[in-house]
Each structure stands twice: as C-alpha cells, then as structure tokens.
Short mmCIF file of C-alpha atoms in Angstrom, two decimals:
data_model
loop_
_atom_site.label_atom_id
_atom_site.label_comp_id
_atom_site.label_asym_id
_atom_site.label_seq_id
_atom_site.Cartn_x
_atom_site.Cartn_y
_atom_site.Cartn_z
CA MET B 9 21.28 7.18 0.89
CA THR B 10 21.38 10.36 1.71
CA HIS B 11 24.63 10.39 1.25
CA THR B 12 25.41 11.22 -2.45
CA SER B 13 29.74 10.09 -2.67
CA GLN B 14 29.91 6.48 -4.10
CA ARG B 15 32.92 5.61 -2.45
CA PRO B 16 33.10 3.70 0.56
CA LEU B 17 32.87 5.94 3.70
CA ARG B 18 33.64 5.87 7.06
CA VAL B 19 30.50 6.60 9.03
CA LEU B 20 30.07 7.02 12.94
CA ALA B 21 26.58 5.88 12.99
CA ALA B 22 25.14 8.26 16.49
CA MET B 23 23.31 4.96 18.26
CA SER B 24 20.85 6.74 20.01
CA GLY B 25 18.81 3.24 21.73
CA GLY B 26 16.35 4.39 19.58
CA VAL B 27 14.73 2.64 16.80
CA ASP B 28 15.16 4.90 14.39
CA SER B 29 18.72 5.23 14.60
CA ALA B 30 19.51 1.25 14.55
CA VAL B 31 17.89 1.51 11.13
CA ALA B 32 19.23 4.49 10.23
CA ALA B 33 23.38 2.25 11.25
CA ALA B 34 22.13 -1.15 10.08
CA ARG B 35 21.40 0.54 5.65
CA ALA B 36 24.44 2.22 6.22
CA ALA B 37 26.03 -0.36 6.54
CA GLU B 38 24.29 -2.81 4.27
CA ALA B 39 25.51 0.10 1.30
CA GLY B 40 28.85 -0.66 1.58
CA HIS B 41 29.36 1.40 4.48
CA ASP B 42 32.95 1.14 7.00
CA VAL B 43 30.13 1.99 10.36
CA THR B 44 31.11 2.15 13.35
CA GLY B 45 28.52 2.82 16.53
CA VAL B 46 28.33 5.17 19.27
CA HIS B 47 25.91 6.31 21.69
CA LEU B 48 26.15 9.92 23.51
CA ALA B 49 26.28 9.02 27.07
CA LEU B 50 25.56 12.40 27.68
CA SER B 51 24.40 12.20 31.64
CA ALA B 52 27.17 12.16 34.45
CA ASN B 53 24.78 10.11 36.28
CA PRO B 54 22.44 7.97 33.79
CA GLN B 55 20.58 6.47 36.33
CA SER B 56 19.56 10.34 37.19
CA PHE B 57 17.02 10.33 33.40
CA ARG B 58 14.30 8.64 32.53
CA THR B 59 14.24 4.73 33.50
CA GLY B 60 12.54 2.84 30.85
CA ALA B 61 12.11 4.49 26.98
CA ARG B 62 10.88 8.26 27.53
CA GLY B 63 14.63 8.94 26.83
CA CYS B 64 17.64 8.71 25.51
CA CYS B 65 19.73 9.52 27.89
CA THR B 66 19.80 6.11 30.41
CA ILE B 67 21.52 2.63 30.84
CA GLU B 68 19.25 0.78 29.17
CA ASP B 69 18.69 3.05 25.82
CA SER B 70 22.29 2.19 25.74
CA ARG B 71 22.37 -1.03 26.40
CA ASP B 72 20.22 -0.90 23.66
CA ALA B 73 22.04 0.35 20.73
CA ARG B 74 25.21 -1.99 21.56
CA ARG B 75 22.63 -4.75 21.15
CA ALA B 76 21.73 -3.12 18.21
CA ALA B 77 25.09 -1.98 16.72
CA ASP B 78 25.86 -6.80 17.74
CA VAL B 79 23.64 -7.07 15.46
CA ILE B 80 24.78 -5.33 12.62
CA GLY B 81 27.44 -6.69 13.23
CA ILE B 82 29.84 -2.96 13.33
CA PRO B 83 31.77 -2.27 15.96
CA PHE B 84 30.38 0.43 18.83
CA TYR B 85 32.00 2.57 21.60
CA VAL B 86 30.30 4.25 24.59
CA TRP B 87 31.89 8.21 24.08
CA ASP B 88 30.87 10.55 27.75
CA LEU B 89 29.94 13.71 26.56
CA ALA B 90 28.23 14.80 29.83
CA GLU B 91 30.16 17.99 30.69
CA ARG B 92 29.07 19.19 26.76
CA PHE B 93 26.17 18.33 27.26
CA ARG B 94 25.51 19.57 30.29
CA GLU B 95 27.13 23.34 29.31
CA ASP B 96 25.45 23.59 26.05
CA VAL B 97 22.23 22.51 26.41
CA VAL B 98 21.27 22.06 30.35
CA GLU B 99 22.84 25.51 31.40
CA ASP B 100 21.65 26.25 27.97
CA PHE B 101 18.04 25.93 28.72
CA VAL B 102 17.99 26.75 32.11
CA ALA B 103 19.71 30.92 31.10
CA GLU B 104 17.32 31.16 28.48
CA TYR B 105 14.14 29.92 31.09
CA GLU B 106 15.25 32.33 33.13
CA ALA B 107 15.36 34.70 30.89
CA GLY B 108 11.75 35.01 30.04
CA ARG B 109 13.14 33.08 26.85
CA THR B 110 11.05 29.29 25.53
CA PRO B 111 14.12 27.99 24.56
CA ASN B 112 13.93 24.52 22.58
CA PRO B 113 17.04 21.81 23.94
CA CYS B 114 16.46 19.10 21.30
CA LEU B 115 17.96 22.46 18.57
CA ARG B 116 21.00 23.25 20.50
CA CYS B 117 21.57 19.75 20.91
CA ASN B 118 22.38 18.87 16.93
CA GLU B 119 24.32 22.07 17.12
CA LYS B 120 26.62 21.98 19.91
CA ILE B 121 26.26 18.16 20.44
CA LYS B 122 25.65 15.76 17.66
CA PHE B 123 26.74 17.70 15.09
CA ALA B 124 30.01 20.25 16.38
CA ALA B 125 31.05 18.28 19.48
CA LEU B 126 30.54 14.89 17.44
CA LEU B 127 31.34 15.48 14.58
CA ASP B 128 34.56 16.93 15.38
CA LYS B 129 35.70 14.43 17.02
CA ALA B 130 34.24 11.66 14.79
CA LEU B 131 37.03 13.73 12.23
CA ALA B 132 40.10 13.98 13.62
CA LEU B 133 39.70 10.20 13.85
CA GLY B 134 39.73 9.74 10.30
CA PHE B 135 35.78 9.14 9.88
CA ASP B 136 34.20 10.51 6.89
CA ALA B 137 30.44 11.42 7.59
CA VAL B 138 28.54 10.81 11.26
CA CYS B 139 25.22 8.81 10.86
CA THR B 140 21.67 10.11 13.10
CA GLY B 141 18.43 8.61 12.77
CA HIS B 142 17.25 12.31 11.45
CA TYR B 143 14.30 12.34 8.74
CA ALA B 144 15.27 14.84 6.37
CA THR B 145 17.12 14.57 3.40
CA VAL B 146 21.30 15.98 2.18
CA VAL B 147 21.04 17.35 -1.16
CA LEU B 148 24.72 17.31 -3.32
CA THR B 149 23.54 20.40 -5.70
CA GLU B 150 25.71 20.57 -9.27
CA ASP B 151 28.17 23.03 -8.25
CA GLY B 152 29.22 21.36 -5.53
CA SER B 153 27.72 22.37 -2.31
CA ARG B 154 25.70 20.63 -0.29
CA GLU B 155 21.81 21.48 0.26
CA LEU B 156 19.37 20.05 3.38
CA HIS B 157 16.51 19.35 2.71
CA ARG B 158 12.75 18.61 3.94
CA ALA B 159 12.18 14.59 4.76
CA SER B 160 10.00 12.72 2.03
CA ASP B 161 7.45 12.24 3.59
CA MET B 162 6.39 15.55 5.69
CA ALA B 163 3.95 13.68 9.03
CA LYS B 164 7.94 13.29 9.48
CA ASP B 165 10.21 15.04 8.23
CA GLN B 166 12.70 16.95 11.63
CA SER B 167 14.12 19.32 9.32
CA TYR B 168 13.37 21.98 11.83
CA VAL B 169 15.75 20.50 14.64
CA LEU B 170 18.71 20.62 11.76
CA GLY B 171 18.70 23.62 10.62
CA VAL B 172 21.87 25.07 12.98
CA LEU B 173 23.83 23.19 10.68
CA ASP B 174 26.52 24.56 8.59
CA GLU B 175 27.50 23.67 4.85
CA LYS B 176 30.90 22.22 5.86
CA GLN B 177 28.68 20.14 9.26
CA LEU B 178 25.70 19.07 6.09
CA ALA B 179 29.12 17.95 3.97
CA HIS B 180 29.89 15.29 6.53
CA ALA B 181 26.37 13.96 7.22
CA MET B 182 24.41 10.94 6.41
CA PHE B 183 20.55 10.66 7.18
CA PRO B 184 19.62 7.23 5.97
CA LEU B 185 15.95 7.50 6.53
CA GLY B 186 15.54 10.88 5.02
CA ASP B 187 14.70 9.91 1.81
CA THR B 188 12.36 7.04 1.71
CA LEU B 189 9.17 6.93 2.51
CA THR B 190 7.98 4.83 4.11
CA THR B 191 5.91 4.51 7.68
CA LYS B 192 6.65 4.66 11.35
CA ASP B 193 5.43 1.25 11.10
CA GLU B 194 7.65 0.27 8.47
CA ILE B 195 10.36 1.21 10.21
CA ARG B 196 9.71 -1.58 12.97
CA ALA B 197 8.85 -3.53 10.53
CA GLU B 198 12.54 -3.71 9.14
CA ALA B 199 14.11 -3.62 12.28
CA GLU B 200 12.31 -6.34 13.03
CA ALA B 201 12.70 -8.50 9.42
CA ARG B 202 16.89 -7.36 10.66
CA GLY B 203 16.85 -8.97 14.04
CA LEU B 204 16.65 -5.73 15.98
CA ALA B 205 15.25 -5.63 19.87
CA VAL B 206 14.57 -2.15 19.26
CA ALA B 207 12.05 -2.63 17.30
CA LYS B 208 8.80 -2.16 19.64
CA LYS B 209 10.75 0.45 21.33
CA PRO B 210 8.38 3.30 22.40
CA ASP B 211 10.05 7.06 20.60
CA SER B 212 11.13 9.09 23.34
CA HIS B 213 8.60 11.56 24.08
CA ASP B 214 8.91 14.62 25.85
CA ILE B 215 13.32 16.64 27.29
CA CYS B 216 14.92 13.80 28.10
CA PHE B 217 17.27 15.49 30.92
CA ILE B 218 14.23 16.42 32.78
CA ALA B 219 13.93 12.74 34.53
CA ASP B 220 10.10 12.71 35.77
CA GLY B 221 9.15 15.05 33.05
CA ASP B 222 7.83 18.05 35.49
CA THR B 223 9.96 21.15 33.41
CA GLN B 224 8.98 23.84 36.30
CA GLY B 225 9.98 21.49 39.24
CA PHE B 226 13.59 21.05 37.37
CA LEU B 227 13.82 25.14 36.83
CA ALA B 228 12.16 25.86 39.82
CA ASP B 229 14.68 23.86 41.32
CA ARG B 230 17.89 25.25 39.40
CA LEU B 231 16.82 28.23 40.20
CA GLY B 232 16.84 29.10 43.97
CA GLY B 233 12.93 28.11 44.34
CA ARG B 234 10.53 29.25 43.40
CA ALA B 235 9.54 32.96 43.51
CA GLU B 236 6.09 35.22 43.71
CA GLY B 237 4.89 37.43 41.28
CA ASP B 238 1.76 38.73 40.44
CA ILE B 239 -0.15 38.14 36.93
CA LEU B 240 -1.29 40.82 35.35
CA ASP B 241 -4.00 41.87 31.98
CA GLU B 242 -3.34 43.97 29.66
CA SER B 243 -3.88 46.95 31.53
CA GLY B 244 -2.10 46.35 34.42
CA THR B 245 -4.56 45.11 36.80
CA LYS B 246 -2.97 42.58 39.23
CA LEU B 247 -5.09 39.55 38.53
CA GLY B 248 -3.48 36.78 40.71
CA THR B 249 0.57 35.68 41.90
CA HIS B 250 2.65 32.76 40.47
CA ASP B 251 4.89 30.73 41.71
CA GLY B 252 7.70 31.83 39.51
CA ALA B 253 7.33 33.65 35.87
CA PHE B 254 10.43 30.92 34.57
CA GLY B 255 7.39 28.20 34.61
CA PHE B 256 5.24 30.23 32.44
CA THR B 257 5.43 30.28 28.26
CA ILE B 258 3.89 32.56 25.78
CA GLY B 259 0.04 31.33 24.67
CA GLN B 260 0.33 28.36 28.09
CA ARG B 261 -3.38 28.82 29.76
CA LYS B 262 -3.70 26.51 32.43
CA GLY B 263 -2.38 26.69 35.34
CA LEU B 264 -3.52 30.54 35.57
CA ARG B 265 -4.93 30.38 38.76
CA ILE B 266 -6.58 33.82 37.83
CA GLY B 267 -8.63 33.78 40.55
CA ARG B 268 -11.94 34.96 38.31
CA PRO B 269 -12.99 35.01 35.01
CA ALA B 270 -12.67 37.74 32.65
CA ALA B 271 -15.16 40.49 31.03
CA ASP B 272 -15.82 38.42 27.84
CA GLY B 273 -15.98 34.90 30.19
CA LYS B 274 -13.42 34.15 27.17
CA PRO B 275 -10.03 31.88 28.49
CA ARG B 276 -6.65 34.10 29.48
CA TYR B 277 -3.59 33.34 27.51
CA VAL B 278 0.26 34.55 28.51
CA LEU B 279 1.16 37.31 26.14
CA ASP B 280 3.97 38.63 28.17
CA ILE B 281 6.50 37.03 30.41
CA SER B 282 8.90 39.20 32.14
CA PRO B 283 11.71 38.00 34.80
CA VAL B 284 13.09 41.96 35.19
CA ASN B 285 9.97 42.18 37.26
CA ASN B 286 8.47 38.78 37.42
CA THR B 287 5.73 38.92 36.06
CA VAL B 288 3.83 37.22 33.01
CA THR B 289 0.49 39.38 31.49
CA VAL B 290 -2.21 37.58 30.02
CA GLY B 291 -4.58 38.81 27.62
CA PRO B 292 -7.15 37.04 24.51
CA VAL B 293 -6.61 34.55 22.65
CA GLU B 294 -6.46 37.20 19.66
CA ALA B 295 -3.89 38.99 21.65
CA LEU B 296 -1.85 35.98 21.49
CA ASP B 297 -1.27 37.00 16.88
CA VAL B 298 1.89 37.58 15.87
CA THR B 299 2.21 39.79 12.99
CA SER B 300 6.25 39.34 12.64
CA LEU B 301 9.30 39.27 14.59
CA THR B 302 13.46 39.81 14.64
CA ALA B 303 15.09 37.11 15.05
CA ILE B 304 19.41 37.03 15.88
CA LYS B 305 22.57 34.47 15.57
CA PRO B 306 21.71 33.24 12.19
CA ARG B 307 22.81 30.03 10.84
CA TRP B 308 22.79 29.04 7.04
CA CYS B 309 22.14 25.61 5.16
CA GLY B 310 24.45 27.44 2.59
CA THR B 311 25.12 30.99 1.38
CA PRO B 312 22.78 33.56 3.14
CA PRO B 313 20.58 35.36 1.08
CA VAL B 314 20.93 38.89 -0.03
CA GLY B 315 18.21 41.54 -0.08
CA PRO B 316 15.01 40.09 0.91
CA GLY B 317 12.89 37.58 -0.18
CA THR B 318 10.33 35.28 0.13
CA TYR B 319 10.09 31.87 2.03
CA THR B 320 7.81 29.36 4.36
CA ALA B 321 8.70 30.05 7.82
CA GLN B 322 8.11 27.37 10.88
CA LEU B 323 8.26 28.31 13.88
CA ARG B 324 8.05 24.61 16.44
CA ALA B 325 8.98 21.29 15.98
CA HIS B 326 5.87 20.07 14.85
CA GLY B 327 4.58 22.83 13.22
CA GLY B 328 2.73 24.05 10.15
CA GLU B 329 4.59 26.16 7.93
CA THR B 330 3.35 29.82 6.91
CA GLU B 331 4.46 32.03 4.58
CA ALA B 332 6.07 34.78 4.89
CA GLY B 333 9.71 37.87 4.14
CA ALA B 334 12.27 37.91 4.78
CA GLU B 335 15.77 39.69 4.99
CA LEU B 336 18.74 40.16 7.14
CA VAL B 337 19.66 43.20 8.27
CA ASP B 338 22.82 43.90 9.98
CA GLY B 339 23.52 40.76 11.10
CA THR B 340 19.14 39.77 12.86
CA LEU B 341 16.74 38.18 10.07
CA HIS B 342 13.55 40.70 10.93
CA VAL B 343 10.75 37.86 9.13
CA THR B 344 6.95 39.26 7.95
CA PHE B 345 3.25 36.96 7.72
CA THR B 346 1.73 37.11 5.17
CA GLU B 347 -0.89 35.97 7.54
CA PRO B 348 -1.37 36.21 12.05
CA VAL B 349 1.01 33.63 13.49
CA ARG B 350 -0.15 32.37 16.98
CA GLY B 351 1.76 30.60 20.25
CA VAL B 352 5.38 32.43 18.93
CA ALA B 353 8.07 32.85 21.99
CA PRO B 354 11.54 34.83 22.02
CA GLY B 355 14.33 32.62 22.29
CA GLN B 356 12.41 29.51 19.54
CA ALA B 357 14.10 28.78 16.43
CA VAL B 358 12.36 30.72 13.38
CA VAL B 359 13.98 27.93 10.31
CA LEU B 360 12.61 29.69 6.59
CA TYR B 361 12.88 27.25 3.89
CA ASP B 362 12.31 26.98 -0.29
CA GLY B 363 10.65 24.86 -1.03
CA THR B 364 11.67 22.08 0.60
CA ARG B 365 15.20 23.49 0.83
CA VAL B 366 16.28 24.39 4.93
CA VAL B 367 18.02 27.97 4.76
CA GLY B 368 18.50 28.54 7.77
CA SER B 369 17.60 28.64 11.05
CA ALA B 370 17.45 31.61 13.61
CA THR B 371 16.57 32.55 17.87
CA ILE B 372 13.29 34.50 17.98
CA ALA B 373 14.64 37.48 20.02
CA THR B 374 11.06 39.84 19.58
CA THR B 375 7.43 40.12 17.95
CA ALA B 376 5.31 42.57 16.62
CA ARG B 377 1.67 42.21 17.50
CA ARG B 378 -1.43 43.46 15.43
CA GLU B 379 -2.10 45.50 18.46
CA THR B 380 0.88 45.18 20.93
CA VAL B 381 4.77 45.37 20.74
CA SER B 382 6.57 43.07 22.86
CA SER B 383 10.51 42.83 23.08
CA PRO B 384 11.62 40.69 25.64
CA SER B 385 15.17 40.85 27.21
#
C-alpha cells in the first residue's frame, strides 16, 4: 500500500469502471481501510460520450463501477462533476488548440478534477485520502514530507500525468497499484480472482470526451467550422492549404495535403502552428530537433528547486526520459537538453525527475531549435 499510515483511514476510492481502479479499491479495503467508492459523472449527457469500454464517461462505466463496489462490499455513490469537467478540462482543451498549443487533457483532469474538486469534496466530508488506480508511489520521508515517485514497474508508470500534484494533495493521495511489480495480465487475474466482472474489460484509450476519436472534427465543431489557411515551408513558400490550423500538432507527418514532394524527396513534418495568421509551417524531420525550452505555471511535488540543477525530463505520457539542465527564473522554468529531442509542442507538459522522484511539472511555452527559434503565443 503506497499510503504509509498505519491506522485505518477513511478512503474515497475513485472508480472509473475500469479494472485498475476496481483492484485499487479492493486492495485499499483489504488493507483494513474504511473505503467508499465513487464514480465521477463527467458528462451532462453520458450517452454522447463513448459507448462500450473505450472511455471513462459512459453509462456502462458507471454500472461497472457500481457492480465492482458491490462485490468488494463497499458503499458506492455517483458524483456529478460534469460542469467542473466541462469548464476545467473540455473548454481548456479547445482553448489550448485554438491558441496553437497541444494540451494533455488527462493531466488537466488529474489536476483540476480528481485531486482538486474531488479531493476538496472528500476532505470536506471527513475522508482522509482519495484512492485511484494510477501506477505511481507516494513516499513518506524522514522529515514527514511526501514525495511522488515512479511506479515500481516503469512499463506502466503514470507519474507523468500526476506531476501536477503538490505536497498537500500527495498527503491525501493513495495509489495501491504503484508499488507492486505486476503485469496488467496479473492485475486482470487478481480482478478475476476477486470476482470483479471488469477483469476482461479493455483499457480506455484516446480522449474520453471525444465520442468517435475524431479530434479534428470535435475541434472544428467548437471553433466555428474549418477556416482554410496556408501550409508554408520554412522559407514562407506556400505548399498547400488546410482546413484549420487547430487540426495539426507539432511533429505531425500525415494528412498534410502538400501537392508536390520536397526538393530532397524526404517527407515533411509540422514545425509550427500559427493561429494568428492561420498558417502551418512544415519542414524536414531534423528541424524538429529541440535543444531547449521555457515552461510556465510550474507545480512542484514538494519544495521548489533552487538554482540550476540536472534532472531527467519526460515530455509525453508514454515517452522516455532525457537528461536536461533546468532552472527556475522569475517563475519561468528554463530547460536545456543534453541531446536534442523531437516532437515537443507548446501546451505539453515537461515533467522533471530526480531519479524516480517527481520534482514537478510545467507547461511548455516556447521551444528553441538547433537552427531556428519557435515562440508560439
């Protein structure tokens, strides 16, 4: 159990309807804690979200969570957080794309919903901790503070999307799956042995609030239709047109609709997105090499670092680590990479690690490339 308290706690288990959160709730109850299950209703109209098992916002998911709670033998409630979710996650997602940035809605949901709205409500009701099925660990240090660390199994580690949690939130977070070296198949086997019907339920993927997985169509519906603009090369020469700059992400290769091949015959990638003049700039893959970046809105999992330091940085949820130097200057995080990295987009999170410990997270604002500098607004 990742929460280090010896006494039984009053625990609110967030149950999405999936296998991980069900097993986490079961483990918390088995450890002797007083557990109550809660499913978060995040859509005002759940039928409009995914059907089946691909998301975490459906009527079926709510029923699956209730059945799991019944088997575990814990009380169960559904809490309506749809309005908060719409404001803090969905509208933020749309606004970020409109501004030419690439957001991570799962990270925002953890920050604003699961460990802000949900945790605040739980504490107000007298609960000691919120339990989720995330793969990460909370470590109690000798001085009584708490640290967030990677899961024991790096293959399933989810600490990247939890890097927005501060020490106060970590003090009330419980991740029962984080410190066990078990494969997903073993988690499913454990669920089956516990009699949980979700044992064979597929994992959720994609963005839970986009019903058909068509992100570009979702954004077009909310940003007033598709506004045609130009696709340019690095010199500013027009290569083609697009139906809306918001439909592209840095590093994208497919769907560019460039009429003629480049002079060198090599594929082109999205280098920059400018919502101001509705242009998309493309170039060779080498032009994606980012040597440094600045990031804003830092959130620290403990005491903020002082002065320059050497860390490893992770730039996407399922990406690898890269060595980097970082320093906080006047509230802005400056990160310089030992080796260039690719596919870095403003709006993404950069999460710093010291070994397995999560130092903190910040939102990428600008990137500098080996030859050119990109500073999207």
